[in-house]
Coordinates of C-alpha atoms and ligand atoms in Angstrom, one line a residue:
M183 CA 193.2 264.8 8.7
V184 CA 194.8 261.6 8.7
G185 CA 198.4 263.5 7.9
A186 CA 197.9 265.6 10.6
G187 CA 197.1 262.5 13.3
L188 CA 200.4 260.9 11.6
A189 CA 202.3 264.1 12.4
R190 CA 201.0 264.5 16.1
G191 CA 201.8 260.7 16.4
L192 CA 205.4 261.3 15.4
A193 CA 205.3 264.2 17.4
A194 CA 204.3 262.6 20.6
V195 CA 207.3 260.0 19.9
L196 CA 209.5 262.7 19.5
H197 CA 208.6 264.6 22.5
V198 CA 207.8 267.5 20.9
A199 CA 203.9 267.8 21.1
G200 CA 204.4 270.8 23.1
R201 CA 205.3 272.7 19.9
R202 CA 202.8 271.8 17.3
C203 CA 199.1 272.5 17.1
Q204 CA 197.1 269.0 18.1
F205 CA 194.5 270.3 15.1
C206 CA 196.4 270.8 12.2
A207 CA 199.9 269.8 13.4
A208 CA 201.4 273.1 12.5
V209 CA 204.5 273.9 14.6
L210 CA 203.5 276.7 16.9
E211 CA 205.5 279.9 16.9
H212 CA 204.6 280.6 20.6
A213 CA 204.5 277.7 23.2
G214 CA 201.8 279.5 24.7
D215 CA 199.6 278.9 22.1
F216 CA 199.5 275.2 22.9
P217 CA 197.3 273.4 22.1
L218 CA 196.1 275.2 19.0
C219 CA 198.1 277.4 16.3
P220 CA 196.0 280.6 16.1
A221 CA 194.5 279.5 12.5
C222 CA 192.8 276.6 14.6
R223 CA 191.9 278.7 17.3
A224 CA 189.8 280.8 15.2
L225 CA 188.2 277.5 13.7
L226 CA 187.3 276.0 16.8
A227 CA 186.5 279.3 19.0
P228 CA 183.2 278.6 21.1
R229 CA 179.8 280.0 20.4
V230 CA 179.3 283.1 22.3
G231 CA 176.4 284.7 20.9
G232 CA 172.9 283.9 18.6
Y233 CA 171.9 280.5 20.0
C234 CA 168.8 278.9 22.6
P235 CA 170.2 279.0 26.3
D236 CA 167.9 276.1 26.7
C237 CA 168.7 273.7 24.5
G238 CA 171.4 275.4 22.3
I239 CA 170.2 275.3 19.2
C240 CA 172.3 277.8 17.1
Y241 CA 170.7 280.7 14.5
A242 CA 172.1 282.1 11.6
D243 CA 173.3 285.4 13.3
S244 CA 176.2 284.3 16.0
S245 CA 176.2 288.2 17.0
A246 CA 172.9 288.0 18.2
S247 CA 172.3 287.5 21.9
A248 CA 171.0 284.4 23.6
Y249 CA 167.4 283.7 23.3
S250 CA 165.0 280.8 24.0
C251 CA 163.7 279.3 20.8
L252 CA 160.1 278.6 20.0
A253 CA 160.5 275.0 20.9
C254 CA 161.7 275.8 24.1
R255 CA 159.3 278.4 24.8
L256 CA 156.5 275.6 24.4
G257 CA 158.0 273.3 26.3
K258 CA 160.6 273.6 28.7
P259 CA 163.4 270.7 28.7
P260 CA 163.5 269.1 31.9
W261 CA 167.1 270.1 32.7
S262 CA 167.7 273.6 33.9
G263 CA 171.2 275.0 32.7
V264 CA 173.1 274.4 29.1
A265 CA 176.8 274.2 28.5
F266 CA 178.2 273.7 25.3
H267 CA 180.9 274.5 22.9
G268 CA 179.3 275.0 19.3
P269 CA 177.4 274.2 16.5
Y270 CA 178.2 270.5 15.2
S271 CA 180.2 271.6 12.0
G272 CA 183.1 272.3 10.4
A273 CA 186.5 271.8 12.5
L274 CA 184.5 270.6 15.5
R275 CA 182.7 268.0 13.4
D276 CA 185.7 266.9 11.7
L277 CA 187.5 266.6 15.7
I278 CA 184.6 264.8 17.1
H279 CA 184.4 262.6 14.2
Q280 CA 188.1 261.6 14.3
Y281 CA 188.1 261.2 17.8
K282 CA 184.8 258.7 17.9
F283 CA 185.5 257.1 14.8
S284 CA 189.1 256.9 13.9
H285 CA 190.0 256.4 18.0
D286 CA 192.4 259.2 17.5
H287 CA 193.2 259.6 21.2
G288 CA 196.2 262.1 20.7
L289 CA 193.1 264.7 20.4
G290 CA 192.3 264.2 24.0
L291 CA 194.2 267.0 25.0
L292 CA 192.6 269.3 22.4
L293 CA 189.3 268.3 23.4
R294 CA 189.7 268.9 27.3
D295 CA 191.0 272.5 26.2
L296 CA 187.6 272.9 24.3
I297 CA 185.6 271.8 27.2
R298 CA 187.4 273.8 29.5
Q299 CA 186.5 276.8 27.1
A300 CA 183.0 275.8 27.5
W301 CA 182.4 275.3 30.9
D302 CA 184.2 278.2 32.0
R303 CA 182.0 280.6 29.3
H304 CA 178.7 279.0 30.4
R305 CA 179.5 279.7 34.3
L306 CA 176.8 277.0 35.1
P307 CA 176.8 276.0 39.0
R308 CA 179.2 273.5 40.0
P309 CA 177.5 270.2 40.0
D310 CA 177.4 267.5 42.7
C311 CA 178.2 264.7 40.3
V312 CA 179.2 264.6 36.3
V313 CA 177.3 261.4 34.3
P314 CA 178.1 260.4 31.2
V315 CA 175.2 259.2 28.7
P316 CA 175.8 255.5 28.5
M317 CA 175.9 253.1 26.3
L318 CA 175.2 249.5 26.5
P319 CA 178.3 247.3 27.2
A320 CA 177.8 245.5 24.0
R321 CA 178.4 248.8 22.1
V322 CA 181.0 250.1 23.8
L323 CA 182.7 246.6 23.2
D324 CA 182.2 247.3 19.5
R325 CA 183.6 250.6 19.4
G326 CA 186.2 250.1 21.8
F327 CA 185.1 253.1 24.3
N328 CA 182.3 255.1 25.0
Q329 CA 183.1 258.8 24.2
S330 CA 180.5 260.5 26.4
A331 CA 182.7 258.4 29.4
E332 CA 185.8 259.9 28.0
L333 CA 184.3 263.5 27.8
A334 CA 182.8 263.0 31.2
R335 CA 186.4 262.2 32.5
M336 CA 187.8 265.3 30.7
L337 CA 185.2 267.8 32.3
G338 CA 185.3 266.1 35.9
K339 CA 189.2 267.1 35.6
V340 CA 188.4 270.5 34.6
I341 CA 185.6 270.9 37.3
G342 CA 187.6 268.7 40.1
I343 CA 184.8 266.0 40.5
A344 CA 185.4 262.3 39.6
P345 CA 182.9 261.2 37.2
L346 CA 180.0 258.7 38.0
L347 CA 180.7 256.6 34.9
R348 CA 177.9 254.4 35.8
G349 CA 175.1 256.5 37.2
L350 CA 173.5 255.9 34.6
C351 CA 172.8 252.4 32.7
K352 CA 170.8 251.8 29.4
I353 CA 168.6 249.3 30.3
R354 CA 167.2 248.2 26.8
D355 CA 169.0 248.4 23.0
T356 CA 167.5 251.2 21.0
R357 CA 168.0 251.8 17.0
A358 CA 170.0 254.0 15.7
Q359 CA 169.0 257.7 16.5
S360 CA 170.7 258.7 13.1
S361 CA 168.3 256.6 11.0
L362 CA 164.8 258.1 12.6
G363 CA 163.0 261.3 12.4
R364 CA 162.5 263.6 15.6
A365 CA 159.8 262.2 17.1
E366 CA 160.8 258.7 16.3
R367 CA 164.0 259.5 17.9
H368 CA 162.2 260.6 21.2
R369 CA 160.0 257.2 21.2
N370 CA 162.9 255.4 20.2
V371 CA 165.1 256.0 23.7
A372 CA 161.8 257.0 26.2
G373 CA 162.5 255.0 29.2
A374 CA 165.8 253.3 27.8
F375 CA 167.8 254.8 30.3
E376 CA 167.8 254.1 34.3
A377 CA 169.9 255.7 37.0
S378 CA 171.7 252.9 38.9
M379 CA 171.9 254.9 42.3
D380 CA 169.5 256.8 44.1
L381 CA 170.3 260.6 43.4
S382 CA 168.0 262.4 46.1
G383 CA 168.9 265.8 46.4
R384 CA 172.0 265.8 43.9
H385 CA 172.9 268.4 41.2
V386 CA 173.6 266.0 38.0
L387 CA 175.5 267.2 34.9
L388 CA 175.1 264.8 32.2
V389 CA 177.7 264.8 29.5
D390 CA 177.2 263.7 25.7
D391 CA 179.4 264.4 22.6
V392 CA 176.6 265.8 20.2
M393 CA 172.9 266.8 21.0
T394 CA 170.5 266.4 17.8
T395 CA 167.2 266.4 18.9
G396 CA 167.9 266.4 22.6
A397 CA 165.7 263.0 22.6
T398 CA 168.7 261.1 24.4
L399 CA 169.5 263.8 27.2
T400 CA 166.0 264.5 27.7
A401 CA 165.5 260.7 28.4
C402 CA 168.5 260.7 30.4
A403 CA 167.3 264.0 32.4
K404 CA 164.0 262.2 33.3
A405 CA 165.9 259.1 34.5
C406 CA 168.0 261.4 36.8
L407 CA 165.0 263.3 38.2
A408 CA 162.9 259.6 38.5
A409 CA 166.0 259.1 40.6
K410 CA 165.2 262.1 42.7
A411 CA 167.8 264.5 41.6
R412 CA 167.3 268.0 42.5
R413 CA 168.5 269.7 39.4
V414 CA 170.1 268.4 35.9
D415 CA 172.0 270.2 33.7
I416 CA 173.8 269.0 30.2
F417 CA 177.2 269.6 28.9
F418 CA 177.9 268.3 25.2
L419 CA 180.3 269.8 22.3
G420 CA 178.5 270.1 19.6
R421 CA 174.9 271.1 18.8
A422 CA 173.4 269.6 15.5
V423 CA 169.9 270.3 14.1
Ligands
ZN633 ZN1 196.7 274.4 13.7
ZN634 ZN1 165.8 275.9 22.5

């Protein structure tokens, strides 16, 4: 992946980016394939079946039709619609990881392509506003950027809506979700977010990079509904388990 990043960087300097795959940096035989070579397009194909339409959890059989998982049948999540790209594994996981932790912003073009595919496929109604899952300002300074805000910008371009980057704010610090179990994750982020404006009657689309237990998106959706949002949908790229 380091080699691919370097090749992409060189390609950008040499103004030949349009002829290279944005994931593996292979030279594209057909310019129309851009931004992915056929092999990478197959690796990064969106999930079309075998998942829960309420939370995106993916089942073993990807050819099955979509049906609600037991958890969602027992208790419906606070959002109405879900759009996502696929399971957080393989090439998609590598891509998100590289974008998030290696600051490889050259991947932006590719992520936007994946976001467009995911958005088009799920056919959610057009929202009134696109809002990213926020990070505390100190965390944004640490990392250099909030990946959810960047994805919200990309999705905003796809839909044709400027994102409300400060629509929600994080009002207290929380422990890293990755170190916690399912129930602890929900307790950790409950009440940690607040809408920074009145969302009365608005249809909000929340954006995050990865959904794991859904604790963060649940807390954010509840914050939108508390600010009188009419409807909340969620969008994420990868669904982890
Ligand atoms: Zn490729
Ligand atoms: Zn579900």
